[in-house]
mmCIF file of C-alpha atoms in Angstrom:
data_model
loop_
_atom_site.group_PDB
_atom_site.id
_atom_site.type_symbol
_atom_site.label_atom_id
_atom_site.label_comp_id
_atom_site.label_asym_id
_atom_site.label_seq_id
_atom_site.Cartn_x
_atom_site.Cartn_y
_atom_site.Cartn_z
ATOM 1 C CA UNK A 1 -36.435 -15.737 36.328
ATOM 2 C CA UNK A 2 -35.502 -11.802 37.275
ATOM 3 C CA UNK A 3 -32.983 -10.050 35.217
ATOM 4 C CA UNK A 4 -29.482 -10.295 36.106
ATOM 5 C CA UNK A 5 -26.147 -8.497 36.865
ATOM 6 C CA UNK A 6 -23.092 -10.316 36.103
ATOM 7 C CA UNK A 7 -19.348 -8.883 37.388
ATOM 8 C CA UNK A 8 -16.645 -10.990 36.719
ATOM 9 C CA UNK A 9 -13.376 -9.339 37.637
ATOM 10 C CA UNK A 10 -9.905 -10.989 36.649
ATOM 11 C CA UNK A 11 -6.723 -9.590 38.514
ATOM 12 C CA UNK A 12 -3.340 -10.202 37.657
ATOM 13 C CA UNK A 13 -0.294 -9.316 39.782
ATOM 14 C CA UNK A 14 3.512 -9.435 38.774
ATOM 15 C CA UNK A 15 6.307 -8.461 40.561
ATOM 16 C CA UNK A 16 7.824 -5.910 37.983
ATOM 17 C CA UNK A 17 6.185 -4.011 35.252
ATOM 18 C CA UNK A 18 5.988 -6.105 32.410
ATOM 19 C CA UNK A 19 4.889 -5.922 28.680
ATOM 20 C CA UNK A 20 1.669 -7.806 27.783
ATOM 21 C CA UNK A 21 1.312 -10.021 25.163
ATOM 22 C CA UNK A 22 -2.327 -9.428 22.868
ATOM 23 C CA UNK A 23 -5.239 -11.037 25.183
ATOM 24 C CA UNK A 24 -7.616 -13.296 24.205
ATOM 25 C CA UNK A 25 -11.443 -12.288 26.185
ATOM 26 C CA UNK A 26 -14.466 -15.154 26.357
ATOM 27 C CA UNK A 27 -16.157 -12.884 28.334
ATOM 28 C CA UNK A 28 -19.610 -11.727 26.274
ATOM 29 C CA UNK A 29 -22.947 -13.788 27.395
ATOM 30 C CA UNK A 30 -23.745 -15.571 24.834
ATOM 31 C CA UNK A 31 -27.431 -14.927 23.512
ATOM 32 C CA UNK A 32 -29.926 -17.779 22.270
ATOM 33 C CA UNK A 33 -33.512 -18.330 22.672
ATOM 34 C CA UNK A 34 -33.155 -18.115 26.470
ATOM 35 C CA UNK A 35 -31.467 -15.943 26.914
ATOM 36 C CA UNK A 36 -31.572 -11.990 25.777
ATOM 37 C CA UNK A 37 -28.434 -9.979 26.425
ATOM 38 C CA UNK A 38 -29.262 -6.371 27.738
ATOM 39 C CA UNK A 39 -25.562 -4.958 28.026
ATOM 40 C CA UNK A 40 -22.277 -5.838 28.248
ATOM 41 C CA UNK A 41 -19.054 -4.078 29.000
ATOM 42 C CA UNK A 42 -15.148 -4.439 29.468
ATOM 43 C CA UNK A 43 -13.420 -2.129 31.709
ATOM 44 C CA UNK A 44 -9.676 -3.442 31.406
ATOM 45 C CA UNK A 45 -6.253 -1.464 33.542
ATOM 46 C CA UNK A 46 -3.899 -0.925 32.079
ATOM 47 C CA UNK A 47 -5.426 0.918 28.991
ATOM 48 C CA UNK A 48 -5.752 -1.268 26.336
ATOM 49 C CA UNK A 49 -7.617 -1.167 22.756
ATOM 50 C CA UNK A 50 -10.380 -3.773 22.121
ATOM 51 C CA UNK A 51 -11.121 -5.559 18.847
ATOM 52 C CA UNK A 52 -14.133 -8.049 18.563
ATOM 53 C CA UNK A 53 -14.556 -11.177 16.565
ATOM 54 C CA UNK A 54 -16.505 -14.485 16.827
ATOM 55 C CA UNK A 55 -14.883 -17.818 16.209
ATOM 56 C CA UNK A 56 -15.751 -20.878 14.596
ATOM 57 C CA UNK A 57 -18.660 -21.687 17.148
ATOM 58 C CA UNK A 58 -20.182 -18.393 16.656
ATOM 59 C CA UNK A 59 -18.965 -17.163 20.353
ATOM 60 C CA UNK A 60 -17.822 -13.328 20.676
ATOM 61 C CA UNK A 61 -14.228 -12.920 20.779
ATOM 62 C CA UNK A 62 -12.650 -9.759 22.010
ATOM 63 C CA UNK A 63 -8.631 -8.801 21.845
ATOM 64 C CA UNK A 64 -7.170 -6.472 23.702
ATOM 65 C CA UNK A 65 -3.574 -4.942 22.789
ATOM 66 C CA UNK A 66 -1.291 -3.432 25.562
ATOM 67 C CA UNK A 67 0.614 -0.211 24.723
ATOM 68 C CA UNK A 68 2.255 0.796 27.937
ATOM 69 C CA UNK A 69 4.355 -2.072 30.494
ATOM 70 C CA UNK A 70 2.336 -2.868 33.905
ATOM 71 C CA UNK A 71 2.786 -4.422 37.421
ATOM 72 C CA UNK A 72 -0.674 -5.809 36.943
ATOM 73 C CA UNK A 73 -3.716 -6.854 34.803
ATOM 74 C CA UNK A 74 -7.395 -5.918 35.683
ATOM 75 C CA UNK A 75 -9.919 -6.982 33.367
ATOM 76 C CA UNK A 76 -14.073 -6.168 34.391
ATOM 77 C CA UNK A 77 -16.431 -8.071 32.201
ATOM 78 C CA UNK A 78 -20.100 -6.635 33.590
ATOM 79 C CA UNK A 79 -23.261 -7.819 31.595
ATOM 80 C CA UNK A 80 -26.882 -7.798 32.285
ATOM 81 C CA UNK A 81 -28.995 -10.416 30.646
ATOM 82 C CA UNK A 82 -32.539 -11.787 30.804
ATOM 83 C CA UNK A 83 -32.484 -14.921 31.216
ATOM 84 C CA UNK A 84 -36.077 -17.141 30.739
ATOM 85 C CA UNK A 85 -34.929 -20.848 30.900
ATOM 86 C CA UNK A 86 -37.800 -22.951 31.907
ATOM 87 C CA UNK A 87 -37.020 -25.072 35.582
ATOM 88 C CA UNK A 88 -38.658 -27.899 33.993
ATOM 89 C CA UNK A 89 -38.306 -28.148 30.066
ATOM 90 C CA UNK A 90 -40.186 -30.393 27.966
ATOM 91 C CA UNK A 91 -38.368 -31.314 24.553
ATOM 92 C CA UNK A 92 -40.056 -32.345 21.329
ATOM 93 C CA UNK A 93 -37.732 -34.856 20.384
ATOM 94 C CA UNK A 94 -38.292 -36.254 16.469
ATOM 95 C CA UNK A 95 -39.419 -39.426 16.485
ATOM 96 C CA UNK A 96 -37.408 -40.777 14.447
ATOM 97 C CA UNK A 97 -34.618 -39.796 17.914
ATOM 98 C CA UNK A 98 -37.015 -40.695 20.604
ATOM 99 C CA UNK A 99 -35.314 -44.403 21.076
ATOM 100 C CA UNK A 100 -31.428 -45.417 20.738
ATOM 101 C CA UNK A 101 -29.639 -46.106 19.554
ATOM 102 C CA UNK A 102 -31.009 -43.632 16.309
ATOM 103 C CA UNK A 103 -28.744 -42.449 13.122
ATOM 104 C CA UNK A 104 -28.370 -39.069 12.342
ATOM 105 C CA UNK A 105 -29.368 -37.248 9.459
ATOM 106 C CA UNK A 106 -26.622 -37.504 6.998
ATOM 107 C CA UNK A 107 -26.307 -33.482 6.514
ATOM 108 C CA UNK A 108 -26.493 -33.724 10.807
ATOM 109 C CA UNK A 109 -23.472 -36.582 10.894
ATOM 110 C CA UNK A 110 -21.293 -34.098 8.627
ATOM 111 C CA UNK A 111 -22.371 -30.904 10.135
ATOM 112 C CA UNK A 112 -21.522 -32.210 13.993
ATOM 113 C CA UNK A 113 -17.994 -33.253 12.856
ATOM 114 C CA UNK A 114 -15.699 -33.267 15.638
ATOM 115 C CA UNK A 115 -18.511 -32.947 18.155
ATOM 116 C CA UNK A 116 -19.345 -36.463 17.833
ATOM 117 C CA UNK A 117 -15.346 -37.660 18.414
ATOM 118 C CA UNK A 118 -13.622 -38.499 21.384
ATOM 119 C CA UNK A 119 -11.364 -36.159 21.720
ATOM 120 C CA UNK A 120 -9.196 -38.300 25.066
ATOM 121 C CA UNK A 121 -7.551 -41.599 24.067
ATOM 122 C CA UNK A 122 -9.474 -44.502 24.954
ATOM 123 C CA UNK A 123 -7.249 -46.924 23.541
ATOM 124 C CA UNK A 124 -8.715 -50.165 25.647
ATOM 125 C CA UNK A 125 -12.403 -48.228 25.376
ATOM 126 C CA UNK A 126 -12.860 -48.236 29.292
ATOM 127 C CA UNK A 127 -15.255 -44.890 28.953
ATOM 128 C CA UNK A 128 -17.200 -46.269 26.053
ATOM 129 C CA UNK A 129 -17.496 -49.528 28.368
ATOM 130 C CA UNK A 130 -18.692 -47.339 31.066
ATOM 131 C CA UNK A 131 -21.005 -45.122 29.316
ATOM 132 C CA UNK A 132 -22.715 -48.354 27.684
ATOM 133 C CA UNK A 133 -23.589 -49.265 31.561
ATOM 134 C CA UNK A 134 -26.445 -46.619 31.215
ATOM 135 C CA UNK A 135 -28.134 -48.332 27.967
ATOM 136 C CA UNK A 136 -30.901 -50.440 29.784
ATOM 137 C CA UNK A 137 -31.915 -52.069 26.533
ATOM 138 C CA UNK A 138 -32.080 -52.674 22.505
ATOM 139 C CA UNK A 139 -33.702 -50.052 22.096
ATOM 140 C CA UNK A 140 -34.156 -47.645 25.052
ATOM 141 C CA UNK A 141 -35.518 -44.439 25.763
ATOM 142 C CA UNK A 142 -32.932 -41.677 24.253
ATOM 143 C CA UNK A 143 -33.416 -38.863 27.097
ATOM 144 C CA UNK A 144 -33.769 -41.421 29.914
ATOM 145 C CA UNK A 145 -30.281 -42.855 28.599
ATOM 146 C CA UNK A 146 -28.607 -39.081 28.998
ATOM 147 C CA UNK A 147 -30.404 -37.898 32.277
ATOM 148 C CA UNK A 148 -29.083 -41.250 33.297
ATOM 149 C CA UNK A 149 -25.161 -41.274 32.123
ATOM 150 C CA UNK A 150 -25.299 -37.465 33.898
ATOM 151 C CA UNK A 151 -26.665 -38.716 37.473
ATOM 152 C CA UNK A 152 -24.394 -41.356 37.106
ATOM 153 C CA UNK A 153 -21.248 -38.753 37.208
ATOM 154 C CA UNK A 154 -22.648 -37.758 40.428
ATOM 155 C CA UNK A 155 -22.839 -41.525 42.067
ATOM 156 C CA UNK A 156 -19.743 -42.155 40.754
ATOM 157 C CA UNK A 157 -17.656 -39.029 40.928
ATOM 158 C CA UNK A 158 -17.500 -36.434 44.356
ATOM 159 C CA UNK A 159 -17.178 -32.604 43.700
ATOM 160 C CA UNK A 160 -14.498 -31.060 44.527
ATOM 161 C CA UNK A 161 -13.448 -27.327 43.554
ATOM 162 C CA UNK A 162 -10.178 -26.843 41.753
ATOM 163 C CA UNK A 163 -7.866 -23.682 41.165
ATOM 164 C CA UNK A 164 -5.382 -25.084 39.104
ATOM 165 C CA UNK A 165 -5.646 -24.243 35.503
ATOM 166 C CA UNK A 166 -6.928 -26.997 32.937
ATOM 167 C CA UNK A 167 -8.863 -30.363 33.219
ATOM 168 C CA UNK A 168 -8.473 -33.729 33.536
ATOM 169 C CA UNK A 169 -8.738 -36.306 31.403
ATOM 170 C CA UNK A 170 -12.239 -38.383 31.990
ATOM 171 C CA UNK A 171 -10.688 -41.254 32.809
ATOM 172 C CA UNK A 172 -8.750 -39.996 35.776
ATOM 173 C CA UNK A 173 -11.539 -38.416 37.089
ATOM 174 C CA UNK A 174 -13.285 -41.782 37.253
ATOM 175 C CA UNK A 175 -10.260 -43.203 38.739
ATOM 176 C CA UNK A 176 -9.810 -40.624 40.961
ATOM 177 C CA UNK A 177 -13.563 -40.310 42.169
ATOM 178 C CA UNK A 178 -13.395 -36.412 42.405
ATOM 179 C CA UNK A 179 -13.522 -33.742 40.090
ATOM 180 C CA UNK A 180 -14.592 -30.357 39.271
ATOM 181 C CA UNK A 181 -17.694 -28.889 36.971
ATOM 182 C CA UNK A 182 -15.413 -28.737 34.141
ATOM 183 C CA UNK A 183 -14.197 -32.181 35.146
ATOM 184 C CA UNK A 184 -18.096 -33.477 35.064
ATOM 185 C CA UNK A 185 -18.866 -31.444 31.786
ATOM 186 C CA UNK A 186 -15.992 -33.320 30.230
ATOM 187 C CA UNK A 187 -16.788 -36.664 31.346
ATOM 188 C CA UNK A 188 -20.341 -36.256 30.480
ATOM 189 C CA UNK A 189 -19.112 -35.050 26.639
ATOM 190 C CA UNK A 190 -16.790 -37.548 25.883
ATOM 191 C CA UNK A 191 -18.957 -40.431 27.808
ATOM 192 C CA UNK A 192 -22.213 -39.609 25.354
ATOM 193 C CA UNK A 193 -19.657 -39.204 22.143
ATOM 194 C CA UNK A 194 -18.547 -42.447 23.096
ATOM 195 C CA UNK A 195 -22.193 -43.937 22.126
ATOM 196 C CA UNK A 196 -22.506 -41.846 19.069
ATOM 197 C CA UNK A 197 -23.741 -38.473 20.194
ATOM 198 C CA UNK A 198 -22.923 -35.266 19.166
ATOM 199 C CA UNK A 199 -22.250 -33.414 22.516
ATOM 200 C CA UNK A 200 -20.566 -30.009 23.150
ATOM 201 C CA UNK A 201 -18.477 -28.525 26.493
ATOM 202 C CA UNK A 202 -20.614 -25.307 27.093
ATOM 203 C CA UNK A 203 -19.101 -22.316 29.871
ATOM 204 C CA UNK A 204 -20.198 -19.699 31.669
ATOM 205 C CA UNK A 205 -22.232 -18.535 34.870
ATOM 206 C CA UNK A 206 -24.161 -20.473 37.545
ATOM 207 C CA UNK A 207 -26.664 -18.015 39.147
ATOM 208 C CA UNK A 208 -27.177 -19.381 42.592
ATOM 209 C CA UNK A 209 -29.846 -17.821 44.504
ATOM 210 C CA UNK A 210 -30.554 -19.917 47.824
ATOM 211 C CA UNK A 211 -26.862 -21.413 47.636
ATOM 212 C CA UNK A 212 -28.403 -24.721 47.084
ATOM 213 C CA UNK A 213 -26.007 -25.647 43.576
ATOM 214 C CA UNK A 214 -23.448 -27.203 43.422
ATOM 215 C CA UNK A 215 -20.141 -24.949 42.083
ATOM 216 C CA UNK A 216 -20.725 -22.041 44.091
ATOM 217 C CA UNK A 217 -20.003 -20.977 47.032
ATOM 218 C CA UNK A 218 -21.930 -18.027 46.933
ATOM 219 C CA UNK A 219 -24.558 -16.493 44.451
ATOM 220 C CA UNK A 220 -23.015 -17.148 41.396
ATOM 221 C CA UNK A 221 -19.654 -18.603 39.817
ATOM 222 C CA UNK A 222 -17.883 -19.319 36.358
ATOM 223 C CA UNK A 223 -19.481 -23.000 36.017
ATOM 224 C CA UNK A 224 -19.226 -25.339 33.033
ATOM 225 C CA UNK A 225 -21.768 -27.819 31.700
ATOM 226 C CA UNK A 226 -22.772 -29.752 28.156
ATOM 227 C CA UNK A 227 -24.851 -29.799 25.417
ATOM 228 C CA UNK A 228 -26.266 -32.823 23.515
ATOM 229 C CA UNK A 229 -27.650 -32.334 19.756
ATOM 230 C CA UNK A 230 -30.772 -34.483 19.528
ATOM 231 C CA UNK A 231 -32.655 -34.433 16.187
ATOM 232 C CA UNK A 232 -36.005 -32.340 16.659
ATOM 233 C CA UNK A 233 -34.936 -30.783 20.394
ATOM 234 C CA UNK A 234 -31.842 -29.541 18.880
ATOM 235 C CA UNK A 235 -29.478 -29.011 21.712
ATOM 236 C CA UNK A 236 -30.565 -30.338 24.791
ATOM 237 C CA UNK A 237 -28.858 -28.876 27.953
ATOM 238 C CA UNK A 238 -26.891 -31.088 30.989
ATOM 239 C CA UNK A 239 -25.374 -29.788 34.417
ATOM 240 C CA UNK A 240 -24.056 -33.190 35.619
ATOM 241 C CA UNK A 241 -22.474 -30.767 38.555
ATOM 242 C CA UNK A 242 -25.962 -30.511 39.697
ATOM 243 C CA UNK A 243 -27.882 -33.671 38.088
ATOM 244 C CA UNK A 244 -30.253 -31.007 36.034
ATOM 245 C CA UNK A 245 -31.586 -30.638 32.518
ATOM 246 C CA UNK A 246 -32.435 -27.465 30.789
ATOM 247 C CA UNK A 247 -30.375 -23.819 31.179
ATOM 248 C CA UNK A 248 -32.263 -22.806 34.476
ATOM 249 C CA UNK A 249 -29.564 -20.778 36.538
ATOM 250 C CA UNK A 250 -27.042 -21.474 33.701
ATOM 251 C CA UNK A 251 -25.737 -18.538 31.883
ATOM 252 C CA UNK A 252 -23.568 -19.133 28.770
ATOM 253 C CA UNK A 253 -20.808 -17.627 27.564
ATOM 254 C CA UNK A 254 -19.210 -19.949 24.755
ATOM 255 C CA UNK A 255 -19.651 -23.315 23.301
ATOM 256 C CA UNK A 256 -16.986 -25.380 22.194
ATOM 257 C CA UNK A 257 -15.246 -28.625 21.014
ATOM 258 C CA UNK A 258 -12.918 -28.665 23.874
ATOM 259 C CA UNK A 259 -12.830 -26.944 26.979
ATOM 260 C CA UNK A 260 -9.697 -25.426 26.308
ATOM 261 C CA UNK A 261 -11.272 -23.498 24.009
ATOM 262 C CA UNK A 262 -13.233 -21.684 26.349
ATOM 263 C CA UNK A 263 -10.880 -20.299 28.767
ATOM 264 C CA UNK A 264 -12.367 -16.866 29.558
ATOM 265 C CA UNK A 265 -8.875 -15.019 29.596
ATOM 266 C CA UNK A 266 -5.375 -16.384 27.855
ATOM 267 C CA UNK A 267 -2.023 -14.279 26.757
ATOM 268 C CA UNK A 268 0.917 -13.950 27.724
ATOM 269 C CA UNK A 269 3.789 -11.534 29.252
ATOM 270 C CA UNK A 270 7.559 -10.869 28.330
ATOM 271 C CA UNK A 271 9.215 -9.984 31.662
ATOM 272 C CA UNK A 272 11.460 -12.069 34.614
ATOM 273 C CA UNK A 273 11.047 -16.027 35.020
ATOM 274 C CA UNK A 274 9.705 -15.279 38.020
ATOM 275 C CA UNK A 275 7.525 -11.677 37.437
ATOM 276 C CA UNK A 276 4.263 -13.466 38.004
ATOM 277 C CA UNK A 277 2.934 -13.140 41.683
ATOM 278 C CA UNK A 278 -1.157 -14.197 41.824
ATOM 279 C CA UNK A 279 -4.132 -14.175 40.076
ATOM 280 C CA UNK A 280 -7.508 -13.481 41.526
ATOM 281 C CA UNK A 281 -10.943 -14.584 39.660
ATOM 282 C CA UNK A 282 -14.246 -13.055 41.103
ATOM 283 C CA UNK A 283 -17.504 -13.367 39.883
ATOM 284 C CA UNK A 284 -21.148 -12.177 41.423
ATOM 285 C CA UNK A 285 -24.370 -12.874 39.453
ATOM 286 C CA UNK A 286 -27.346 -11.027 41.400
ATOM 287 C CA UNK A 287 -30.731 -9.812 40.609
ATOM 288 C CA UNK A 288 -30.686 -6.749 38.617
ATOM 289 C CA UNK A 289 -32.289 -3.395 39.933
ATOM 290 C CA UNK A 290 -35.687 -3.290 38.671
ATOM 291 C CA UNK A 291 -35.406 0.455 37.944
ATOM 292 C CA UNK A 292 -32.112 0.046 36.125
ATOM 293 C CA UNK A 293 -32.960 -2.903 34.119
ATOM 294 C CA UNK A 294 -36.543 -0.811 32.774
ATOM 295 C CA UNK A 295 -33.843 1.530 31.658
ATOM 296 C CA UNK A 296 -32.304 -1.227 29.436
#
């Protein structure tokens, strides 16, 4: 996998100038074993002064504070990574995980907390009924049983982009038959918590080279996908968007409980009911210059 440029520009327009509220940025790729960031930077208009921070799940936070009132918002989040995923991962599961259902360490169980709760009422368990469709047997093959619950999103669910802010819950989109990658991340997360895992909603970038993923309409997009904690693998990684495995052509930028958590840009504005005209999200993840990147 080449090095790669990533441009992700935010515009917001109002109709008046208006002050701006502190902003919240989710914006920094997110470096693991994978993946080595190279350089990152935040251009924002109007002037603004940046603070940084990381949050409970160890992803960079930055804050930006407004000074002067403006008709409009531009934040530029441009990073070059190096990213090394393998296509086709092999995982050295523990043995003691290879089969479910498996118990967790104790120190695991109490570490994972939340990340192994529902976190959508299921009152009359209809997901945990579904997700238990996928286990073939007493006991059955552990990574089979994921791979399986994630293609099973795809047979069961059609994708279908949405602009509108926020998710739905993972019932609807199984009663709805449609959803979005954030829709399939959270339906795969809360399906595998429902049987015990501990699974995380991880966001980001889908580099799309040959335009043959789903999610992006052309070389790259903000995408969403999961992560399941499996003793000895650690976390294991799921696009159900695109029925893969393993953080090939997956950039991240934050993992979280709850998807809300991840939203790449959040504040506010004091100004008329009706100030806010548009906002305009584009992102373009291409191969870096070779010359450039040397100079990195």
């Amino acid at each position: 996998m080449p090095m790669l440029n990533i441009h992700h520009r935010t515009t917001y327009t109002f109709r008046e100038k208006v002050l701006l509220s502190p902003h919240r940025l989710v914006l920094r790729p997110r470096e693991c074993r994978e993946l080595r960031l190279l350089s990152h930077e935040i251009s924002i208009s109007p002037e603004a002064e940046l603070s940084s921070s990381h949050d409970v799940f160890g992803n960079a936070i930055a804050s930006a504070t407004f000074q002067t009132p403006s008709d409009s918002l531009v934040v530029d989040s441009m990073a070059t990574v190096d990213l090394t995923a393998a296509a086709w991962p092999v995982f050295d599961i523990a043995v003691s995980a290879i089969n479910y259902p498996f118990l967790y360490t104790e120190s695991d169980w109490t570490d994972l907390g939340a990340l192994a709760v529902q976190q959508y009422e299921d009152i009359a368990g209809r997901l945990a009924t579904w997700a238990r469709g996928f286990v073939a047997g007493t006991p059955t093959d552990t990574l089979s049983l994921l791979k399986d619950i994630s293609l099973g999103i795809t047979s069961s669910v059609s994708y279908q982009s949405r602009e509108e802010e926020g998710t739905q819950a993972p019932l609807t989109t199984l009663d709805r038959g449609w959803g979005s990658c954030r829709d399939f991340a959270v339906l795969f997360v809360e399906a595998v918590r429902s049987l015990g895992f501990g699974a995380r909603i991880v966001s980001g970038y889908l580099f799309n080279p040959d335009s043959s993923l789903t999610g992006s309409t052309d070389y790259g997009s903000t995408h969403a996908w999961a992560e399941v904690f499996v003793p000895g693998a650690g976390w294991i990684t799921f696009d159900p968007t695109n029925r893969s495995m393993g953080g090939a052509n997956l950039i991240p930028v934050a993992v979280t409980r709850d998807i809300a958590q991840a939203v790449p840009i959040s504040g506010t504005f004091v100004g008329g009911t009706d100030a806010f005209l548009s906002m305009n999200v584009a992102v373009e993840v291409k191969v870096a210059d070779p010359a450039a990147a040397a100079r990195l």
